[in-house]
XYZ file of C-alpha atoms in Angstrom:
659
model
C -0.040 0.115 0.261
C 1.712 3.412 -1.001
C 0.336 6.798 -1.279
C -0.433 8.052 -5.063
C -1.934 11.203 -4.684
C -3.379 13.612 -1.656
C -6.192 15.773 -2.636
C -7.821 18.744 -1.076
C -11.087 20.134 -1.490
C -12.606 23.424 -1.479
C -16.030 24.106 -0.611
C -16.857 25.741 -4.309
C -15.167 22.668 -5.845
C -11.733 23.430 -6.813
C -9.057 20.501 -5.776
C -5.504 21.033 -5.115
C -3.867 17.536 -5.865
C -0.602 16.123 -5.083
C 0.726 13.403 -6.548
C 3.528 10.708 -5.643
C 5.711 8.438 -7.272
C 4.924 4.494 -5.887
C 8.067 2.559 -5.089
C 10.566 5.588 -5.226
C 12.068 8.299 -3.484
C 9.743 11.678 -3.528
C 10.488 15.098 -2.096
C 8.516 18.219 -1.466
C 11.003 20.961 -0.404
C 10.524 24.608 0.167
C 10.635 27.347 2.587
C 9.264 27.462 6.332
C 5.260 27.957 6.680
C 4.366 26.686 3.343
C 2.634 23.692 4.425
C 4.903 20.610 4.220
C 4.212 19.543 7.770
C 0.972 19.449 7.529
C 1.302 16.867 4.533
C 1.807 14.541 7.653
C -1.051 15.102 9.322
C -3.451 14.915 6.100
C -2.162 11.370 5.205
C -2.881 10.112 8.700
C -6.670 11.210 8.991
C -6.876 9.832 5.954
C -5.905 6.519 7.315
C -8.334 6.470 9.660
C -7.289 8.728 12.872
C -10.263 10.661 14.213
C -8.534 13.925 15.241
C -7.559 15.987 12.473
C -4.827 18.041 13.607
C -3.644 20.122 10.991
C -2.634 23.752 11.840
C -4.967 26.653 11.976
C -5.320 29.169 9.477
C -5.009 28.497 5.673
C -5.497 24.610 5.384
C -8.526 24.567 8.029
C -10.116 27.564 6.588
C -10.129 26.430 2.907
C -10.404 22.733 2.957
C -13.529 21.241 3.174
C -12.804 17.519 2.465
C -9.413 16.101 2.738
C -8.760 13.096 0.376
C -5.960 10.084 -0.420
C -5.281 7.834 -3.142
C -3.767 4.543 -2.360
C -1.982 2.262 -4.410
C -2.937 -0.833 -2.851
C -1.446 -4.075 -5.195
C 0.992 -3.957 -8.298
C -2.176 -5.010 -10.294
C -4.226 -1.495 -10.359
C -6.517 -2.126 -7.260
C -6.523 1.102 -5.392
C -8.595 2.498 -2.191
C -9.845 6.325 -2.587
C -10.477 7.803 1.147
C -11.730 11.059 1.824
C -12.994 12.681 5.440
C -14.963 15.838 5.884
C -13.331 18.687 8.039
C -14.507 18.492 11.487
C -17.641 20.773 12.135
C -16.889 24.175 13.349
C -15.581 23.401 16.864
C -14.429 20.222 17.169
C -11.247 18.533 16.464
C -11.867 15.273 15.080
C -14.835 13.124 13.176
C -15.739 9.717 12.662
C -17.040 10.002 9.287
C -15.342 8.901 6.250
C -15.901 8.206 2.844
C -14.176 4.732 1.179
C -14.098 3.205 -2.396
C -12.339 0.425 -3.656
C -11.696 0.003 -7.504
C -9.114 -0.742 -10.375
C -7.368 2.597 -11.850
C -9.895 4.336 -9.371
C -9.278 8.471 -9.763
C -10.773 10.868 -7.148
C -14.340 12.018 -7.839
C -15.539 15.517 -7.789
C -16.552 17.361 -4.947
C -20.312 16.856 -5.681
C -19.775 13.166 -5.442
C -18.226 13.134 -1.920
C -20.491 11.208 0.737
C -19.676 9.327 4.011
C -20.345 5.665 3.636
C -18.269 4.494 6.522
C -16.858 5.174 10.068
C -13.263 5.624 11.200
C -13.212 2.494 13.151
C -14.278 0.486 9.908
C -12.403 2.366 7.701
C -9.450 1.125 9.352
C -10.934 -2.485 9.512
C -11.361 -2.320 5.794
C -8.060 -1.057 4.748
C -6.171 -3.271 7.312
C -7.793 -6.763 5.454
C -6.895 -5.156 1.920
C -3.235 -5.335 2.832
C -3.029 -8.239 4.614
C -3.748 -7.754 8.432
C -5.906 -10.882 9.436
C -7.965 -11.276 12.404
C -6.175 -11.061 15.456
C -6.617 -10.674 18.981
C -3.716 -8.956 20.868
C -4.152 -10.298 25.106
C -2.300 -8.316 27.421
C -0.602 -10.449 29.624
C -1.920 -12.242 32.897
C -2.847 -9.937 35.793
C -3.253 -6.929 33.098
C -6.100 -4.540 33.661
C -6.073 -3.988 29.493
C -8.471 -5.095 27.432
C -7.650 -7.093 24.516
C -7.379 -5.547 21.187
C -6.941 -6.173 17.392
C -4.214 -4.674 15.562
C -5.646 -2.613 12.714
C -3.595 -0.045 9.805
C -3.800 2.701 12.696
C -1.203 0.781 14.455
C 0.666 0.030 11.325
C 0.906 3.435 10.742
C 2.559 4.347 13.571
C 5.461 2.694 12.244
C 5.290 4.608 8.525
C 5.501 8.279 9.787
C 7.630 10.412 11.692
C 7.001 14.218 12.203
C 9.249 16.817 13.258
C 9.702 16.719 16.543
C 9.926 13.119 16.951
C 12.671 12.738 13.889
C 14.984 14.464 16.002
C 13.770 13.604 19.707
C 16.603 11.420 21.472
C 13.482 9.909 23.860
C 10.895 8.959 21.142
C 11.422 6.670 18.623
C 8.008 6.093 16.939
C 4.707 8.167 15.967
C 3.086 9.249 18.313
C 5.006 7.538 21.170
C 4.611 9.644 23.932
C 1.012 9.560 24.322
C -0.899 8.032 26.668
C -1.355 4.174 25.832
C 0.784 4.219 22.564
C 3.567 2.848 23.851
C 2.142 -0.200 25.296
C -0.021 -0.928 22.008
C 3.609 -0.565 20.201
C 5.083 -3.122 22.156
C 1.945 -5.441 21.813
C 1.782 -4.931 17.863
C 4.937 -4.843 16.400
C 5.920 -8.832 17.290
C 2.574 -9.183 15.046
C 3.664 -6.872 12.492
C 7.338 -8.489 12.491
C 5.870 -12.094 12.210
C 6.932 -13.124 15.356
C 3.469 -14.349 16.264
C 1.545 -16.576 14.251
C -1.173 -15.358 11.817
C -4.017 -17.486 13.376
C -2.935 -17.022 16.866
C -5.808 -15.071 17.762
C -8.060 -18.130 16.455
C -6.032 -20.749 18.127
C -6.267 -18.715 21.579
C -9.678 -18.907 21.076
C -10.066 -22.689 20.573
C -7.385 -23.318 23.340
C -10.155 -21.291 25.866
C -13.074 -23.448 24.570
C -10.853 -26.758 24.910
C -10.136 -25.545 28.459
C -13.609 -25.159 29.055
C -14.771 -28.526 27.645
C -11.596 -29.890 29.830
C -13.127 -28.601 33.462
C -16.689 -29.829 32.037
C -15.466 -33.263 31.740
C -13.131 -33.123 34.670
C -15.990 -32.518 36.900
C -18.503 -35.170 34.529
C -15.863 -37.914 35.475
C -15.348 -36.688 39.015
C -18.827 -36.682 39.702
C -18.939 -39.958 37.794
C -16.468 -41.393 40.037
C -18.228 -40.678 42.894
C -21.253 -41.812 42.182
C -19.764 -45.329 41.310
C -18.263 -45.567 44.906
C -21.824 -44.925 46.179
C -24.223 -46.105 44.132
C -24.633 -49.484 45.336
C -25.688 -48.424 48.873
C -27.942 -45.735 46.865
C -29.471 -48.344 44.996
C -30.279 -50.691 48.044
C -31.390 -47.694 50.161
C -34.129 -46.747 47.155
C -34.950 -50.441 46.826
C -35.752 -50.413 50.444
C -38.003 -47.004 49.776
C -39.921 -48.709 47.469
C -40.911 -51.649 49.634
C -42.172 -49.313 51.846
C -44.343 -47.882 50.113
C -44.939 -51.028 47.773
C -43.680 -50.590 44.405
C -41.436 -53.637 44.709
C -42.209 -56.844 46.213
C -40.696 -57.863 49.959
C -37.715 -59.768 48.438
C -33.401 -59.916 49.021
C -31.714 -58.491 46.021
C -27.782 -57.319 46.150
C -26.912 -57.592 42.414
C -26.201 -54.225 40.933
C -28.166 -55.423 37.677
C -31.093 -56.994 39.501
C -31.416 -53.912 41.584
C -31.708 -51.544 38.764
C -34.021 -54.078 36.783
C -36.278 -53.961 39.758
C -36.310 -50.224 39.876
C -36.792 -49.424 36.447
C -40.073 -51.997 36.748
C -41.313 -50.214 40.019
C -41.495 -46.611 37.903
C -44.801 -48.371 36.389
C -45.462 -50.967 38.479
C -48.967 -51.350 40.749
C -48.630 -50.906 44.109
C -48.577 -53.831 46.480
C -51.448 -53.300 48.553
C -50.892 -54.581 52.239
C -51.574 -53.718 55.562
C -49.990 -51.108 57.500
C -50.147 -53.987 60.697
C -49.518 -56.828 58.519
C -46.872 -58.847 59.941
C -44.508 -59.093 56.910
C -44.388 -55.236 57.441
C -43.854 -55.639 61.487
C -41.039 -57.516 60.983
C -39.399 -55.647 58.317
C -39.671 -52.734 60.681
C -38.140 -54.327 63.386
C -35.484 -55.921 61.493
C -34.473 -52.243 60.181
C -34.849 -51.263 63.952
C -32.497 -53.844 64.655
C -30.233 -53.149 62.239
C -30.143 -49.982 63.163
C -29.153 -50.272 66.666
C -26.413 -52.582 65.687
C -24.835 -49.916 63.393
C -25.119 -47.635 66.458
C -23.707 -49.703 68.892
C -20.846 -50.607 66.232
C -20.412 -47.035 65.308
C -19.977 -45.993 69.344
C -17.745 -48.719 69.867
C -15.298 -47.318 67.068
C -15.606 -43.804 68.316
C -15.012 -44.697 71.706
C -11.902 -46.646 70.267
C -10.676 -43.435 68.712
C -11.520 -41.545 71.576
C -9.126 -43.391 73.537
C -6.482 -43.620 70.607
C -6.725 -39.507 71.127
C -6.205 -39.285 75.038
C -3.422 -42.007 74.745
C -1.799 -40.107 72.201
C -2.350 -36.629 73.735
C -0.716 -38.270 76.952
C 1.915 -39.573 75.279
C 2.756 -35.860 73.721
C 2.848 -34.855 77.196
C 4.889 -37.568 78.883
C 7.456 -37.009 76.026
C 7.328 -33.413 76.298
C 8.221 -33.701 79.865
C 10.878 -36.690 79.451
C 12.503 -34.806 76.918
C 12.919 -31.881 79.125
C 13.984 -33.795 81.786
C 16.663 -35.509 79.478
C 17.982 -31.988 78.536
C 18.027 -30.857 81.961
C 20.472 -34.299 83.052
C 22.187 -33.912 79.471
C 22.852 -29.591 79.633
C 24.320 -29.655 83.276
C 27.618 -31.295 81.438
C 28.455 -32.802 84.878
C 28.776 -36.526 83.391
C 30.505 -37.651 80.524
C 28.968 -38.811 77.150
C 26.232 -41.245 76.992
C 26.813 -42.292 73.137
C 29.402 -45.350 74.258
C 28.562 -48.727 72.888
C 26.292 -50.408 75.954
C 27.940 -53.695 75.127
C 31.317 -52.704 77.121
C 29.827 -52.279 80.473
C 32.768 -53.510 82.371
C 35.177 -50.822 80.934
C 31.887 -48.539 81.597
C 31.851 -49.413 84.837
C 35.576 -49.031 85.704
C 35.592 -45.553 84.145
C 32.508 -44.374 86.035
C 34.157 -45.490 89.256
C 37.303 -43.424 88.240
C 35.095 -40.314 87.456
C 33.124 -40.603 90.558
C 36.292 -40.312 92.926
C 36.038 -36.741 92.248
C 33.485 -33.997 92.766
C 31.513 -33.686 89.734
C 30.888 -30.223 90.979
C 34.138 -28.829 91.760
C 36.667 -31.644 91.063
C 38.124 -32.130 94.420
C 38.930 -35.944 95.252
C 36.576 -37.746 96.964
C 37.564 -40.982 99.439
C 34.314 -42.736 98.806
C 32.296 -42.103 95.211
C 29.249 -40.480 95.086
C 26.534 -42.543 94.039
C 24.170 -39.528 92.975
C 26.108 -39.275 89.490
C 25.837 -42.905 88.928
C 21.943 -42.530 89.651
C 21.775 -39.555 87.309
C 23.689 -41.328 84.432
C 21.511 -44.860 85.098
C 18.126 -42.029 85.242
C 19.476 -40.053 81.460
C 19.920 -43.831 79.989
C 16.495 -44.729 81.119
C 14.695 -41.713 79.636
C 16.634 -42.069 76.438
C 15.145 -45.476 76.211
C 11.760 -44.296 76.644
C 11.897 -41.112 74.650
C 12.695 -43.694 71.842
C 9.983 -46.182 72.733
C 7.355 -43.323 72.378
C 8.862 -41.685 69.341
C 8.292 -45.200 67.666
C 5.181 -45.679 68.738
C 3.783 -42.848 67.144
C 3.357 -43.943 63.450
C 1.496 -47.042 64.499
C -1.318 -45.068 66.648
C -1.701 -42.446 63.498
C -2.147 -45.676 61.345
C -5.100 -47.261 63.704
C -6.448 -43.614 64.318
C -6.913 -43.409 60.491
C -8.145 -47.030 60.282
C -10.996 -46.172 62.679
C -11.888 -43.248 60.701
C -12.728 -44.999 57.606
C -14.496 -47.732 59.546
C -16.443 -44.870 61.430
C -17.502 -42.963 58.066
C -18.519 -46.390 56.280
C -20.571 -47.218 59.386
C -22.222 -43.744 59.381
C -23.177 -44.086 55.441
C -24.941 -47.525 56.295
C -26.377 -45.916 59.489
C -27.901 -43.232 57.142
C -29.349 -45.656 54.929
C -31.062 -47.628 57.599
C -32.016 -44.607 59.231
C -33.722 -43.598 56.011
C -35.381 -47.062 55.714
C -37.058 -46.958 59.319
C -38.145 -43.422 58.903
C -39.967 -43.985 55.338
C -41.867 -46.764 57.540
C -42.806 -44.687 60.184
C -43.911 -42.138 57.729
C -45.775 -44.425 55.965
C -47.643 -45.346 58.915
C -48.804 -41.871 59.909
C -49.678 -40.826 56.242
C -53.237 -41.624 54.946
C -53.293 -43.695 51.547
C -53.284 -40.219 49.770
C -50.561 -39.546 51.344
C -48.950 -43.258 50.686
C -49.735 -42.150 46.712
C -47.830 -38.853 46.821
C -44.956 -41.197 48.751
C -44.618 -43.401 45.735
C -44.401 -40.240 43.215
C -41.956 -39.112 44.868
C -40.230 -42.509 45.359
C -40.592 -42.900 41.399
C -38.889 -39.458 40.801
C -36.174 -40.419 43.026
C -36.162 -43.691 40.895
C -35.795 -41.795 37.916
C -33.142 -39.622 39.109
C -30.920 -42.318 40.916
C -31.020 -44.718 37.600
C -30.013 -41.980 35.501
C -27.082 -41.318 37.333
C -26.576 -45.013 37.460
C -25.652 -45.045 33.726
C -22.923 -42.753 34.335
C -21.687 -45.616 36.763
C -21.172 -48.176 34.227
C -17.822 -49.249 33.694
C -18.169 -48.900 30.120
C -19.747 -45.706 30.433
C -17.104 -44.593 32.912
C -14.314 -45.646 30.594
C -16.090 -43.543 27.719
C -16.356 -40.447 29.817
C -12.368 -40.953 30.927
C -11.349 -41.485 27.156
C -12.904 -38.103 26.315
C -11.411 -36.875 29.297
C -7.613 -37.945 28.151
C -8.538 -36.429 24.271
C -9.702 -33.267 25.717
C -6.547 -32.987 27.912
C -4.100 -33.676 24.833
C -5.985 -31.235 22.635
C -5.458 -28.624 25.539
C -1.531 -29.390 25.341
C -1.254 -29.427 21.830
C -3.039 -26.057 21.671
C -0.391 -24.674 24.706
C 2.504 -26.035 23.120
C 1.738 -24.120 19.823
C 0.847 -20.858 21.570
C 4.042 -21.218 23.699
C 5.324 -17.621 24.980
C 9.025 -18.524 24.711
C 8.864 -19.945 21.434
C 7.287 -16.515 20.715
C 10.066 -14.320 22.180
C 12.794 -16.531 20.580
C 10.757 -15.709 17.250
C 10.819 -11.965 17.948
C 14.111 -12.029 18.988
C 15.796 -13.584 15.714
C 13.761 -10.725 13.857
C 15.007 -8.134 15.859
C 18.597 -9.124 15.497
C 18.437 -8.874 11.667
C 16.581 -5.145 12.135
C 19.378 -4.677 14.158
C 22.288 -5.824 11.503
C 20.497 -3.102 8.921
C 20.511 -0.571 11.415
C 24.041 -0.813 11.946
C 24.889 -0.660 8.517
C 22.901 1.992 7.995
C 24.354 3.769 10.813
C 28.008 3.292 9.569
C 27.087 4.860 6.240
C 25.983 8.028 7.935
C 29.306 7.512 9.875
C 26.848 7.982 13.381
C 28.643 7.246 17.054
C 28.608 3.740 18.069
C 28.144 2.673 14.558
C 30.847 0.451 14.764
C 29.374 -1.878 17.614
C 26.453 -3.809 17.915
C 23.273 -2.111 17.400
C 19.765 -3.384 18.298
C 15.739 -2.130 18.657
C 14.771 -2.561 22.338
C 11.548 -3.478 22.019
C 10.838 -3.427 25.863
C 12.015 0.545 26.078
C 11.541 1.239 22.379
C 14.529 2.457 21.684
C 17.818 2.058 19.844
C 20.297 0.672 21.863
C 24.116 0.462 20.868
C 26.236 -2.376 22.953
C 29.404 -0.563 23.834
C 32.036 -2.219 26.074
C 31.396 -0.300 28.651
C 27.505 -1.172 28.807
C 24.590 -0.411 26.881
C 23.894 2.998 25.438
C 20.136 3.884 24.521
C 19.766 6.591 22.514
C 18.577 9.208 24.946
C 22.595 8.712 26.134
C 23.795 9.039 22.784
C 24.894 13.060 22.160
C 24.292 15.188 19.192
C 20.813 15.852 17.388
C 22.771 14.870 14.175
C 22.755 11.128 15.270
C 19.423 11.075 16.941
C 18.119 11.932 13.539
C 21.075 9.362 11.849
C 19.539 6.781 14.153
C 15.559 7.383 13.446
C 16.675 6.920 10.282
C 18.321 3.839 9.947
C 16.087 1.991 12.447
C 13.031 3.024 10.314
C 14.696 2.004 6.996
C 15.919 -0.948 8.601
C 12.288 -2.116 10.007
C 10.902 -1.055 6.535
C 13.532 -2.936 5.171
C 12.638 -6.496 6.930
C 8.856 -5.721 6.728
C 9.096 -5.238 2.915
C 11.111 -8.464 2.069
C 8.894 -10.473 4.458
C 5.668 -8.971 3.008
C 4.166 -7.979 5.922
C 0.902 -6.587 6.434
C 2.492 -2.905 6.746
C 1.785 0.129 4.467
C 4.974 -0.150 2.250
C 5.498 3.903 2.762
C 8.020 5.899 5.108
C 6.859 9.786 5.818
C 9.614 11.718 6.973
C 9.317 15.718 8.147
C 12.334 17.452 8.406
C 14.947 14.583 8.903
C 17.679 17.297 8.258
C 16.626 20.162 10.431
C 19.610 19.862 12.595
C 21.611 20.715 9.447
C 19.937 23.855 8.681
C 20.875 26.219 11.679
C 20.268 29.582 9.885
C 17.370 31.083 8.387
C 19.155 31.622 5.094
C 20.265 27.789 5.140
C 16.150 27.035 5.247
C 15.686 29.685 2.309
C 18.261 27.685 -0.322
C 18.418 24.548 0.871
C 21.485 23.979 0.470
C 23.459 24.353 3.856
C 26.350 26.604 4.111
C 28.930 24.627 6.432
C 30.919 21.674 4.453
C 29.983 18.675 7.417
C 25.977 19.651 7.172
C 26.003 19.478 3.369
C 27.969 16.098 3.409
C 25.529 15.118 6.065
C 22.282 16.134 4.276
C 23.576 14.283 1.051
C 24.333 11.206 2.766
C 20.333 11.063 4.216
C 18.930 11.322 0.758
C 21.660 9.435 -0.722
C 20.892 6.244 1.896
C 16.571 7.020 1.322
C 17.463 7.151 -2.280
C 19.501 3.759 -2.006
C 16.886 1.562 -0.049
C 14.035 2.625 -2.087
C 15.873 1.415 -5.325
C 16.621 -1.789 -3.623
C 13.162 -2.312 -2.201
C 11.690 -0.880 -5.463
C 8.902 -1.163 -6.482
C 7.408 -2.194 -3.020
C 8.410 0.572 -0.847
C 8.261 4.448 -1.013
C 9.676 7.143 0.924
C 7.859 10.678 0.856
C 10.030 13.686 2.972
C 8.935 17.072 3.325
C 12.258 18.815 4.073
C 14.133 22.148 3.653
C 16.912 20.519 1.370
C 16.967 21.391 -2.145
C 20.379 19.828 -3.194
C 22.068 20.261 -6.946
C 22.376 17.093 -7.690
C 20.614 15.406 -10.495
C 19.149 12.366 -8.694
C 18.021 14.594 -6.090
C 15.843 17.060 -8.482
C 14.989 14.008 -10.235
C 12.989 13.081 -7.117
C 11.898 16.457 -6.198
C 7.744 16.096 -7.031
C 7.183 19.803 -5.527
C 9.445 22.867 -4.505
C 7.137 25.297 -2.626
C 9.561 28.685 -2.672
C 8.725 32.281 -4.054
C 5.393 31.887 -2.623
C 4.068 29.058 -3.930
C 3.041 26.822 -1.002
C 0.301 23.972 -0.395
C -2.810 25.989 -0.166
C -3.099 28.026 -3.698
C -3.193 32.286 -3.172
C -6.692 32.228 -4.802
C -8.295 29.714 -2.578
C -7.005 32.681 0.041
C -8.238 35.318 -1.961
C -11.843 33.891 -2.350
């Protein structure tokens, strides 16, 4: 996508058209205050920016519509974009006109009309140059919203205003505005090709796959839990169905038989039986007996558990007391070390006798050994044995306690089932026949619900669920591997290294400082960094306006060279406003277009020669547009000049101002 023409429409129908050559260097040279800098603002406005920041004065007073004619491809495809001047008192508008066609030409003023808004304009132009559907997602924990990279983000790489091209802190267009710097960090990897074109689609697939995985995990967990308790539930339900007369009074334990009988109970005619029949009484007494036995067993288990807990608590307290006594005897330091082998009893006794002939407190000789030291030694040995026994018994206590907990939980579950059956019989005795009918309906509903879950507990159905879960896990893992952040960082680093090599080459041609060192584009800080022997030197620490302008020019040319050669979806043009401003210190230089100082002339010539050579290398896919004071005498420079605004000639024709 390159610029073919800019068109300004006067309210009375007159037009001012500026034509540019695609695939070449285009120069607009002239004096100050002729409208050169306004061209960049108009181009950005015609790329979909809402704000129109043309200077207040002749341009804003006389132009009713701003338009641009774009070449989309080499086969003749074009796009015509027109934007009306914002309403009086406003700085922005979203209204726009967009037309596509082959060999399209700008229509007259009376044919202009708005048919699109600025957001759709950016989206459709972006699609035409290859910006696919994408979604830039901020990192985890970020409060920023996800957004789609569009031609407005790409335009930030194609424009350099007068205040930016000579800045030591701002490398890209509008970088100093709120949020633009982060948008550049987020979108440049996509435009460089470090992010897969279908990454947005794959991220959406990954989100859906994770949701499916979570749902399947829940289903498998519920099915496995049901498989563990379904037999108890079916037994309880069977006894409940017996209590309301839906099944006969038989004994069943097989799951398949229970399911078959319960399926029949959903439509079976109730068994008519007196509430006071012997069979009902026997069943009730059997259930009560079973419940009481379960309660007794549970009580015994809980008593054993309480006994174990009390014993563990007492053992812990006793162990603490023993440890304190052991530390007291050991810390005194009055007795020898007790770590020697217990088997050498004679040597220990002789050594103890020799040592006990002296006072443990003052060290003086004693005629008779003091029996207290021997008693303390034996006490310490006994304490060591007891502490060891206590420590060894703890794992057994814990295992026994865990076994009792498991047994108690099983008894509680059986007791709940037995109690429910007893309560059902008691409830059946209290209710009327109508109430019994309602109970049967309720039981049938419970049978339906339980049998629907029972199908999930079937071994075959459970294995099918587990297989689906494994497939979902494999899908998530595969998508996560394709969207690996480490791989994306490596891809981005590789591309930035290639761009950095070209920056260094161009910087050497411009004879910039540190051009002999490795130079790289630091995307995290959005600046150029030269890796010197004394450490990294960012652009803000490299002196002189010549180096700032030079590194801006080298960086953007290197970046567009990579984008063009890799056929990335970025407009194929670079527009620079006043790149040689550092070499035109006087008004006389501005008027003539040729710096008086030899060093300035050499530097200006080198800058334009570099731009010309890059344009020739990348032709016909890349276009450079320069608005500048420079007006060099070289023939190749004059061939690149499209407009020369001097001696009263300006962007706005004089007759527009007169009328």
